[in-house]
Amino acid sequence: MSEKPLSAQTNQNTVQITFPDQTQLALQVFSDAIIRVCPIDALPAASYAVVAKPQPTQFTATVKNGVAAINTAALHVKVYPDHHMDVFDQNDRELIMDYRGQRQPLNRDLAADETSLLEEEGHAGHEEIDATAALTLTKQLDPDEAFYGLGDKTGFMNKRGYEYENWNTDDPAPQMENFTRLYKSIPVLYGLRQGRPYGLFFDNPYRSHVDLGKESPAYYSYSVVHGPLNYYIIGGHRLADVVANYAHLTGTVPLPQRWTLGYQHSRYGYQDAPEMIQIADGFRQHDLPCDALYFDIDYMHGYRVFTWDPGRYPDPKKLIAQLHEKGFKAVTIIDPGVKKDPGYTVYDDGKKHKVFVKTPAGKNYVNRVWPGRTVYPDFGKPKTRQWWGQCHLALTKIGVDGIWNDMNEPASFDGPIPDDTVFSDNGKKSTHAKMHNLYGHNMSHATYDALKEQTGRRPFVITRAAYAGTQRYATVWTGDNHSLWAHLQMMIPQLCNHSMSGFSFAGTDLGGFGSDTTPELLTRWIEAGLFSPLFRNHSALGTRRQEPWLFGEPTLSIYRKYLKLRYRFIPYLYDLFALAQSAGKPVMRPLVYDFDEDRQVYDIDDEYLIGDALLAAPVVTKGKTSRLVYLPAGQWIDFWTGKVIPGEQEIRAAAPLDTLPLYGRVGTMIPWGPAHQFLTDEPDQTMTFKVFGDTASYDHYQDDGYDFAYQKGEFNQYHVTFAQGKPAVTLTTAGYPAGLYPEITVAAGDQTFALQLENGKYQLIDKN
Ligand code: GLC
């Protein structure tokens, strides 16, 4: 039988390739820079991650010499009769090239019976999905190629040379770069191939594996245990464009309430209402700004979700009112596991409404978490999400301000949940194997919708487990780190890779969760985390407590200095959140995000950028009082001394215990807010703009900071310029008149200028 040549048929945005063996593949053009690749029959499948729709896009699809070429303005894709595919940029330079050789699995020199021997001493065996049984993509690796993204994975900024798994996992042991998986699965990968950026987003929630040049310097690979192979090729002029394209594909982070950018304090172990008040008073007495206190699992009655322990918290509504009075918001933890306990309303009601996941035999599936024997809400079912949302009335009605979702990988103390446990996939019968990595995503979705409906405010949901796209519903934290210098070091790449992966709103437990912190470590952590979007100190039961006043001086004063500094930067962070929402630009950025043409920054793990204007280079090593700082192109101003330093060089920065080396980029400006002990819904009465250098312009965003009125135009935008020694402020939008600052100050070098609002315009009134 003679083979037919490869053919390509275009239908609207989709090119259908038919190979000589008569199998087919679809390439769906979403935009110039985004092309989805999947089997034809996977095209209509709903995605939990992707929110963008294919846009009308000019492209060509032709077949020449038996090879199909799909060309947009940004991407050139070639598909060959033997199923291989290569992707080039608009100038036909290589981006993603199929590897044509045979894979060579690593020789681990281990016989099967030796694995159990190793386990006897407590060694974890090497666990890897069976790549031969999985669907795999293998791509050529350039000697120079660097990788970023993948969400919360451990280790370093550049992921090259490591392997990772996407299977949400709760493992509280000290997480180091040998951990292949953590709590989240965010399968977006960015590559820089000879400086040319691209992205690959593998949208399949089943367990998957990525090897980034560990197995071989010749290739990298992605494998997933169950089809379809469904992925997106993402292009962009610069790495920042690729990141923005991915953010638009899966949805950007919604603007949070302003107070959520303040300092937050938590501990697994605060015992009762009097202790919560004591902690709140401790912050105020020690002049330590703080916006939120957390209630960990101890507040519940026998760890039953949506209950309060009557002995320890006899009147939670009154307690929350007292905290509000003192300027603290209250955030309560909610785990998914519902205690199997007839007579407990949540369990009885859930059982009645059939909202729990089931065994294949049709019984409610039971495992064990904090409350003992527990059942698991089936969040893939819209009805369950609705029901779960309603349960939150018990909390929102008494004034709870935010919900912290934990243990939602989901965690199970009595061994793994079997793969064939029956879970729902948006109402369709499915399995744990498919829905596992989506569990935290769907739980966050339920919580987000409930808080929005019940409070009318922008929901503050924090989740530990997530999938790509969860950023639309929740902020995330990196789970159970330890009070170790290695974990302080890991915070920077971890948060930067989160933000590259769509999650601009992320944080780690400042000070470290497990193990005992030290005064020096806590001090360096509060400095290093100064711009961490989620700024929360949290520690574990049984570890040294982490209230800053317990450490005496100089820890207390330095901690206070940085909390106060954080509040000054909140208007800048809020502006960056507005940009994250509108333009998909991360708040906290690795240097490579902005300087991807500078090979020197590819492996920087101990510096980060905050927006365009600031570079932080924290001390993350014990005992150091100075450090080397690489300053990229441009000129930089030492935040503390005002000294101008040329970029593209490494400098030694002085960093005594109380100093975070921090630099402003010449030619930029930042808003510098008033001092606060905590944030309220009241607008600031004045705003200062600090200019780095002698010429800069800046767009500042302002709204009420708590509800959705901004979506109806209730916001202000200020265009601030400084040139030739003169400031000017133009109001480009004034949809939130109640918020307009009566007074604005512009500070440039040692000069300050005052401007006042008169008849809707800012007039210069003073100079000194
Ligand atoms: C998990 C969480 C941790 C929390 C603890 C008790 O370990 O990661 O943050 O404090 O459970 O709820």
PDB file of N, CA and C in Angstrom, residues 70-146:
ATOM      1  N   ILE A  70       3.789  25.855   9.692  1.00  0.00           N
ATOM      2  CA  ILE A  70       2.737  26.722  10.244  1.00  0.00           C
ATOM      3  C   ILE A  70       3.456  27.967  10.744  1.00  0.00           C
ATOM      4  N   ASN A  71       3.171  29.090  10.134  1.00  0.00           N
ATOM      5  CA  ASN A  71       3.914  30.307  10.459  1.00  0.00           C
ATOM      6  C   ASN A  71       2.985  31.416  10.957  1.00  0.00           C
ATOM      7  N   THR A  72       3.268  31.906  12.144  1.00  0.00           N
ATOM      8  CA  THR A  72       2.610  33.127  12.618  1.00  0.00           C
ATOM      9  C   THR A  72       3.674  34.231  12.578  1.00  0.00           C
ATOM     10  N   ALA A  73       3.307  35.418  13.055  1.00  0.00           N
ATOM     11  CA  ALA A  73       4.279  36.519  13.041  1.00  0.00           C
ATOM     12  C   ALA A  73       5.424  36.260  14.016  1.00  0.00           C
ATOM     13  N   ALA A  74       5.209  35.376  14.990  1.00  0.00           N
ATOM     14  CA  ALA A  74       6.254  35.163  15.999  1.00  0.00           C
ATOM     15  C   ALA A  74       6.851  33.758  15.985  1.00  0.00           C
ATOM     16  N   LEU A  75       6.112  32.789  15.489  1.00  0.00           N
ATOM     17  CA  LEU A  75       6.563  31.390  15.582  1.00  0.00           C
ATOM     18  C   LEU A  75       6.498  30.700  14.230  1.00  0.00           C
ATOM     19  N   HIS A  76       7.518  29.940  13.934  1.00  0.00           N
ATOM     20  CA  HIS A  76       7.511  29.095  12.741  1.00  0.00           C
ATOM     21  C   HIS A  76       7.621  27.636  13.201  1.00  0.00           C
ATOM     22  N   VAL A  77       6.602  26.851  12.863  1.00  0.00           N
ATOM     23  CA  VAL A  77       6.597  25.445  13.303  1.00  0.00           C
ATOM     24  C   VAL A  77       6.690  24.549  12.075  1.00  0.00           C
ATOM     25  N   LYS A  78       7.539  23.570  12.139  1.00  0.00           N
ATOM     26  CA  LYS A  78       7.634  22.589  11.048  1.00  0.00           C
ATOM     27  C   LYS A  78       7.234  21.223  11.589  1.00  0.00           C
ATOM     28  N   VAL A  79       6.372  20.524  10.837  1.00  0.00           N
ATOM     29  CA  VAL A  79       5.958  19.178  11.236  1.00  0.00           C
ATOM     30  C   VAL A  79       6.351  18.223  10.111  1.00  0.00           C
ATOM     31  N   TYR A  80       7.035  17.134  10.484  1.00  0.00           N
ATOM     32  CA  TYR A  80       7.611  16.227   9.499  1.00  0.00           C
ATOM     33  C   TYR A  80       6.793  14.931   9.416  1.00  0.00           C
ATOM     34  N   PRO A  81       6.917  14.215   8.298  1.00  0.00           N
ATOM     35  CA  PRO A  81       6.128  12.987   8.131  1.00  0.00           C
ATOM     36  C   PRO A  81       6.396  11.950   9.214  1.00  0.00           C
ATOM     37  N   ASP A  82       7.596  11.969   9.817  1.00  0.00           N
ATOM     38  CA  ASP A  82       7.892  10.974  10.865  1.00  0.00           C
ATOM     39  C   ASP A  82       7.444  11.468  12.244  1.00  0.00           C
ATOM     40  N   HIS A  83       6.565  12.449  12.281  1.00  0.00           N
ATOM     41  CA  HIS A  83       5.952  12.980  13.508  1.00  0.00           C
ATOM     42  C   HIS A  83       6.840  13.968  14.250  1.00  0.00           C
ATOM     43  N   HIS A  84       8.043  14.175  13.826  1.00  0.00           N
ATOM     44  CA  HIS A  84       8.874  15.134  14.546  1.00  0.00           C
ATOM     45  C   HIS A  84       8.395  16.549  14.278  1.00  0.00           C
ATOM     46  N   MET A  85       8.773  17.421  15.205  1.00  0.00           N
ATOM     47  CA  MET A  85       8.352  18.807  15.086  1.00  0.00           C
ATOM     48  C   MET A  85       9.500  19.711  15.548  1.00  0.00           C
ATOM     49  N   ASP A  86       9.704  20.811  14.849  1.00  0.00           N
ATOM     50  CA  ASP A  86      10.705  21.797  15.265  1.00  0.00           C
ATOM     51  C   ASP A  86      10.034  23.163  15.306  1.00  0.00           C
ATOM     52  N   VAL A  87      10.463  23.959  16.257  1.00  0.00           N
ATOM     53  CA  VAL A  87       9.894  25.305  16.386  1.00  0.00           C
ATOM     54  C   VAL A  87      11.028  26.318  16.268  1.00  0.00           C
ATOM     55  N   PHE A  88      10.780  27.340  15.448  1.00  0.00           N
ATOM     56  CA  PHE A  88      11.772  28.400  15.234  1.00  0.00           C
ATOM     57  C   PHE A  88      11.121  29.744  15.565  1.00  0.00           C
ATOM     58  N   ASP A  89      11.949  30.740  15.779  1.00  0.00           N
ATOM     59  CA  ASP A  89      11.370  32.070  15.975  1.00  0.00           C
ATOM     60  C   ASP A  89      11.062  32.698  14.617  1.00  0.00           C
ATOM     61  N   GLN A  90      10.634  33.955  14.625  1.00  0.00           N
ATOM     62  CA  GLN A  90      10.195  34.567  13.358  1.00  0.00           C
ATOM     63  C   GLN A  90      11.354  34.741  12.379  1.00  0.00           C
ATOM     64  N   ASN A  91      12.604  34.675  12.900  1.00  0.00           N
ATOM     65  CA  ASN A  91      13.768  34.767  12.014  1.00  0.00           C
ATOM     66  C   ASN A  91      14.354  33.395  11.705  1.00  0.00           C
ATOM     67  N   ASP A  92      13.538  32.377  11.920  1.00  0.00           N
ATOM     68  CA  ASP A  92      13.950  30.994  11.642  1.00  0.00           C
ATOM     69  C   ASP A  92      15.152  30.529  12.448  1.00  0.00           C
ATOM     70  N   ARG A  93      15.282  31.099  13.638  1.00  0.00           N
ATOM     71  CA  ARG A  93      16.352  30.604  14.519  1.00  0.00           C
ATOM     72  C   ARG A  93      15.740  29.557  15.462  1.00  0.00           C
ATOM     73  N   GLU A  94      16.529  28.537  15.774  1.00  0.00           N
ATOM     74  CA  GLU A  94      16.007  27.390  16.532  1.00  0.00           C
ATOM     75  C   GLU A  94      15.505  27.770  17.924  1.00  0.00           C
ATOM     76  N   LEU A  95      14.317  27.247  18.272  1.00  0.00           N
ATOM     77  CA  LEU A  95      13.813  27.418  19.641  1.00  0.00           C
ATOM     78  C   LEU A  95      13.635  26.065  20.326  1.00  0.00           C
ATOM     79  N   ILE A  96      12.750  25.234  19.743  1.00  0.00           N
ATOM     80  CA  ILE A  96      12.434  23.941  20.370  1.00  0.00           C
ATOM     81  C   ILE A  96      12.552  22.883  19.277  1.00  0.00           C
ATOM     82  N   MET A  97      13.604  22.084  19.349  1.00  0.00           N
ATOM     83  CA  MET A  97      13.877  21.124  18.278  1.00  0.00           C
ATOM     84  C   MET A  97      13.704  19.709  18.818  1.00  0.00           C
ATOM     85  N   ASP A  98      12.953  18.889  18.108  1.00  0.00           N
ATOM     86  CA  ASP A  98      12.800  17.504  18.544  1.00  0.00           C
ATOM     87  C   ASP A  98      14.158  16.810  18.582  1.00  0.00           C
ATOM     88  N   TYR A  99      14.329  15.978  19.594  1.00  0.00           N
ATOM     89  CA  TYR A  99      15.535  15.145  19.686  1.00  0.00           C
ATOM     90  C   TYR A  99      15.263  13.874  18.891  1.00  0.00           C
ATOM     91  N   ARG A 100      16.165  13.529  18.003  1.00  0.00           N
ATOM     92  CA  ARG A 100      15.909  12.402  17.104  1.00  0.00           C
ATOM     93  C   ARG A 100      16.628  11.117  17.520  1.00  0.00           C
ATOM     94  N   GLY A 101      17.434  11.187  18.565  1.00  0.00           N
ATOM     95  CA  GLY A 101      18.173   9.993  18.976  1.00  0.00           C
ATOM     96  C   GLY A 101      17.405   9.155  19.988  1.00  0.00           C
ATOM     97  N   GLN A 102      18.054   8.163  20.528  1.00  0.00           N
ATOM     98  CA  GLN A 102      17.466   7.299  21.552  1.00  0.00           C
ATOM     99  C   GLN A 102      17.761   7.863  22.932  1.00  0.00           C
ATOM    100  N   ARG A 103      16.806   7.795  23.836  1.00  0.00           N
ATOM    101  CA  ARG A 103      17.089   8.219  25.214  1.00  0.00           C
ATOM    102  C   ARG A 103      17.991   7.209  25.900  1.00  0.00           C
ATOM    103  N   GLN A 104      18.814   7.680  26.788  1.00  0.00           N
ATOM    104  CA  GLN A 104      19.740   6.817  27.531  1.00  0.00           C
ATOM    105  C   GLN A 104      19.479   7.005  29.024  1.00  0.00           C
ATOM    106  N   PRO A 105      18.564   6.209  29.606  1.00  0.00           N
ATOM    107  CA  PRO A 105      18.289   6.381  31.038  1.00  0.00           C
ATOM    108  C   PRO A 105      19.561   6.289  31.873  1.00  0.00           C
ATOM    109  N   LEU A 106      19.606   7.027  32.969  1.00  0.00           N
ATOM    110  CA  LEU A 106      20.794   7.011  33.826  1.00  0.00           C
ATOM    111  C   LEU A 106      21.027   5.613  34.375  1.00  0.00           C
ATOM    112  N   ASN A 107      22.268   5.224  34.450  1.00  0.00           N
ATOM    113  CA  ASN A 107      22.593   3.938  35.042  1.00  0.00           C
ATOM    114  C   ASN A 107      22.719   4.144  36.550  1.00  0.00           C
ATOM    115  N   ARG A 108      21.767   3.612  37.297  1.00  0.00           N
ATOM    116  CA  ARG A 108      21.785   3.797  38.747  1.00  0.00           C
ATOM    117  C   ARG A 108      22.466   2.624  39.457  1.00  0.00           C
ATOM    118  N   ASP A 109      22.878   1.662  38.687  1.00  0.00           N
ATOM    119  CA  ASP A 109      23.703   0.606  39.243  1.00  0.00           C
ATOM    120  C   ASP A 109      23.029  -0.079  40.423  1.00  0.00           C
ATOM    121  N   LEU A 110      21.759  -0.382  40.268  1.00  0.00           N
ATOM    122  CA  LEU A 110      20.984  -0.857  41.400  1.00  0.00           C
ATOM    123  C   LEU A 110      20.094  -2.027  40.985  1.00  0.00           C
ATOM    124  N   ALA A 111      20.317  -3.164  41.594  1.00  0.00           N
ATOM    125  CA  ALA A 111      19.433  -4.304  41.342  1.00  0.00           C
ATOM    126  C   ALA A 111      18.176  -4.135  42.190  1.00  0.00           C
ATOM    127  N   ALA A 112      17.069  -4.769  41.749  1.00  0.00           N
ATOM    128  CA  ALA A 112      15.785  -4.576  42.431  1.00  0.00           C
ATOM    129  C   ALA A 112      15.867  -4.923  43.918  1.00  0.00           C
ATOM    130  N   ASP A 113      16.549  -6.011  44.268  1.00  0.00           N
ATOM    131  CA  ASP A 113      16.579  -6.413  45.676  1.00  0.00           C
ATOM    132  C   ASP A 113      17.442  -5.472  46.516  1.00  0.00           C
ATOM    133  N   GLU A 114      18.283  -4.692  45.857  1.00  0.00           N
ATOM    134  CA  GLU A 114      19.109  -3.748  46.625  1.00  0.00           C
ATOM    135  C   GLU A 114      18.313  -2.538  47.079  1.00  0.00           C
ATOM    136  N   THR A 115      17.204  -2.239  46.370  1.00  0.00           N
ATOM    137  CA  THR A 115      16.380  -1.094  46.750  1.00  0.00           C
ATOM    138  C   THR A 115      15.836  -1.308  48.161  1.00  0.00           C
ATOM    139  N   SER A 116      15.325  -2.515  48.421  1.00  0.00           N
ATOM    140  CA  SER A 116      14.751  -2.755  49.745  1.00  0.00           C
ATOM    141  C   SER A 116      15.836  -2.724  50.819  1.00  0.00           C
ATOM    142  N   LEU A 117      17.037  -3.120  50.446  1.00  0.00           N
ATOM    143  CA  LEU A 117      18.147  -3.065  51.397  1.00  0.00           C
ATOM    144  C   LEU A 117      18.411  -1.607  51.805  1.00  0.00           C
ATOM    145  N   LEU A 118      18.428  -0.749  50.819  1.00  0.00           N
ATOM    146  CA  LEU A 118      18.653   0.674  51.101  1.00  0.00           C
ATOM    147  C   LEU A 118      17.550   1.237  51.981  1.00  0.00           C
ATOM    148  N   GLU A 119      16.336   0.785  51.694  1.00  0.00           N
ATOM    149  CA  GLU A 119      15.192   1.292  52.457  1.00  0.00           C
ATOM    150  C   GLU A 119      15.284   0.909  53.932  1.00  0.00           C
ATOM    151  N   GLU A 120      15.921  -0.228  54.191  1.00  0.00           N
ATOM    152  CA  GLU A 120      16.071  -0.668  55.585  1.00  0.00           C
ATOM    153  C   GLU A 120      16.773   0.380  56.432  1.00  0.00           C
ATOM    154  N   GLU A 121      17.723   1.071  55.838  1.00  0.00           N
ATOM    155  CA  GLU A 121      18.420   2.103  56.602  1.00  0.00           C
ATOM    156  C   GLU A 121      17.706   3.450  56.524  1.00  0.00           C
ATOM    157  N   GLY A 122      16.567   3.471  55.813  1.00  0.00           N
ATOM    158  CA  GLY A 122      15.793   4.705  55.754  1.00  0.00           C
ATOM    159  C   GLY A 122      16.065   5.546  54.524  1.00  0.00           C
ATOM    160  N   HIS A 123      16.826   5.024  53.554  1.00  0.00           N
ATOM    161  CA  HIS A 123      17.056   5.780  52.320  1.00  0.00           C
ATOM    162  C   HIS A 123      15.807   5.723  51.466  1.00  0.00           C
ATOM    163  N   ALA A 124      15.465   6.854  50.869  1.00  0.00           N
ATOM    164  CA  ALA A 124      14.351   6.829  49.937  1.00  0.00           C
ATOM    165  C   ALA A 124      14.897   6.329  48.616  1.00  0.00           C
ATOM    166  N   GLY A 125      14.211   5.388  47.998  1.00  0.00           N
ATOM    167  CA  GLY A 125      14.658   4.903  46.692  1.00  0.00           C
ATOM    168  C   GLY A 125      14.417   5.964  45.636  1.00  0.00           C
ATOM    169  N   HIS A 126      15.057   5.816  44.495  1.00  0.00           N
ATOM    170  CA  HIS A 126      14.788   6.769  43.424  1.00  0.00           C
ATOM    171  C   HIS A 126      13.446   6.421  42.806  1.00  0.00           C
ATOM    172  N   GLU A 127      12.545   7.375  42.859  1.00  0.00           N
ATOM    173  CA  GLU A 127      11.203   7.136  42.367  1.00  0.00           C
ATOM    174  C   GLU A 127      11.013   7.922  41.091  1.00  0.00           C
ATOM    175  N   GLU A 128      10.616   7.266  40.067  1.00  0.00           N
ATOM    176  CA  GLU A 128      10.452   7.978  38.804  1.00  0.00           C
ATOM    177  C   GLU A 128       9.307   7.313  38.073  1.00  0.00           C
ATOM    178  N   ILE A 129       8.558   8.097  37.310  1.00  0.00           N
ATOM    179  CA  ILE A 129       7.491   7.431  36.573  1.00  0.00           C
ATOM    180  C   ILE A 129       8.126   6.610  35.451  1.00  0.00           C
ATOM    181  N   ASP A 130       7.421   5.593  35.062  1.00  0.00           N
ATOM    182  CA  ASP A 130       7.965   4.707  34.038  1.00  0.00           C
ATOM    183  C   ASP A 130       7.853   5.401  32.677  1.00  0.00           C
ATOM    184  N   ALA A 131       8.959   5.982  32.262  1.00  0.00           N
ATOM    185  CA  ALA A 131       8.942   6.792  31.046  1.00  0.00           C
ATOM    186  C   ALA A 131       8.612   5.958  29.808  1.00  0.00           C
ATOM    187  N   THR A 132       8.888   4.657  29.887  1.00  0.00           N
ATOM    188  CA  THR A 132       8.614   3.841  28.700  1.00  0.00           C
ATOM    189  C   THR A 132       7.105   3.655  28.523  1.00  0.00           C
ATOM    190  N   ALA A 133       6.377   3.716  29.665  1.00  0.00           N
ATOM    191  CA  ALA A 133       4.935   3.509  29.585  1.00  0.00           C
ATOM    192  C   ALA A 133       4.209   4.836  29.372  1.00  0.00           C
ATOM    193  N   ALA A 134       4.927   5.924  29.466  1.00  0.00           N
ATOM    194  CA  ALA A 134       4.279   7.229  29.430  1.00  0.00           C
ATOM    195  C   ALA A 134       4.385   7.851  28.041  1.00  0.00           C
ATOM    196  N   LEU A 135       3.633   8.919  27.874  1.00  0.00           N
ATOM    197  CA  LEU A 135       3.737   9.694  26.634  1.00  0.00           C
ATOM    198  C   LEU A 135       4.859  10.697  26.832  1.00  0.00           C
ATOM    199  N   THR A 136       5.754  10.743  25.890  1.00  0.00           N
ATOM    200  CA  THR A 136       6.970  11.520  26.121  1.00  0.00           C
ATOM    201  C   THR A 136       7.289  12.455  24.961  1.00  0.00           C
ATOM    202  N   LEU A 137       7.795  13.618  25.310  1.00  0.00           N
ATOM    203  CA  LEU A 137       8.370  14.541  24.327  1.00  0.00           C
ATOM    204  C   LEU A 137       9.839  14.668  24.668  1.00  0.00           C
ATOM    205  N   THR A 138      10.689  14.583  23.688  1.00  0.00           N
ATOM    206  CA  THR A 138      12.120  14.727  23.955  1.00  0.00           C
ATOM    207  C   THR A 138      12.670  15.788  23.006  1.00  0.00           C
ATOM    208  N   LYS A 139      13.337  16.783  23.578  1.00  0.00           N
ATOM    209  CA  LYS A 139      13.807  17.929  22.789  1.00  0.00           C
ATOM    210  C   LYS A 139      15.323  18.073  22.909  1.00  0.00           C
ATOM    211  N   GLN A 140      15.898  18.572  21.837  1.00  0.00           N
ATOM    212  CA  GLN A 140      17.350  18.785  21.852  1.00  0.00           C
ATOM    213  C   GLN A 140      17.721  19.830  22.882  1.00  0.00           C
ATOM    214  N   LEU A 141      18.865  19.606  23.498  1.00  0.00           N
ATOM    215  CA  LEU A 141      19.341  20.550  24.507  1.00  0.00           C
ATOM    216  C   LEU A 141      20.576  21.249  23.951  1.00  0.00           C
ATOM    217  N   ASP A 142      20.537  22.566  24.003  1.00  0.00           N
ATOM    218  CA  ASP A 142      21.688  23.341  23.561  1.00  0.00           C
ATOM    219  C   ASP A 142      22.668  23.427  24.740  1.00  0.00           C
ATOM    220  N   PRO A 143      23.976  23.418  24.462  1.00  0.00           N
ATOM    221  CA  PRO A 143      24.924  23.466  25.582  1.00  0.00           C
ATOM    222  C   PRO A 143      24.683  24.674  26.489  1.00  0.00           C
ATOM    223  N   ASP A 144      24.084  25.722  25.917  1.00  0.00           N
ATOM    224  CA  ASP A 144      23.923  26.968  26.650  1.00  0.00           C
ATOM    225  C   ASP A 144      22.540  27.109  27.305  1.00  0.00           C
ATOM    226  N   GLU A 145      21.638  26.172  27.025  1.00  0.00           N
ATOM    227  CA  GLU A 145      20.233  26.375  27.392  1.00  0.00           C
ATOM    228  C   GLU A 145      20.006  26.433  28.910  1.00  0.00           C
ATOM    229  N   ALA A 146      19.189  27.400  29.338  1.00  0.00           N
ATOM    230  CA  ALA A 146      18.832  27.526  30.755  1.00  0.00           C
ATOM    231  C   ALA A 146      17.314  27.393  30.878  1.00  0.00           C
TER     232      ALA A 146
END
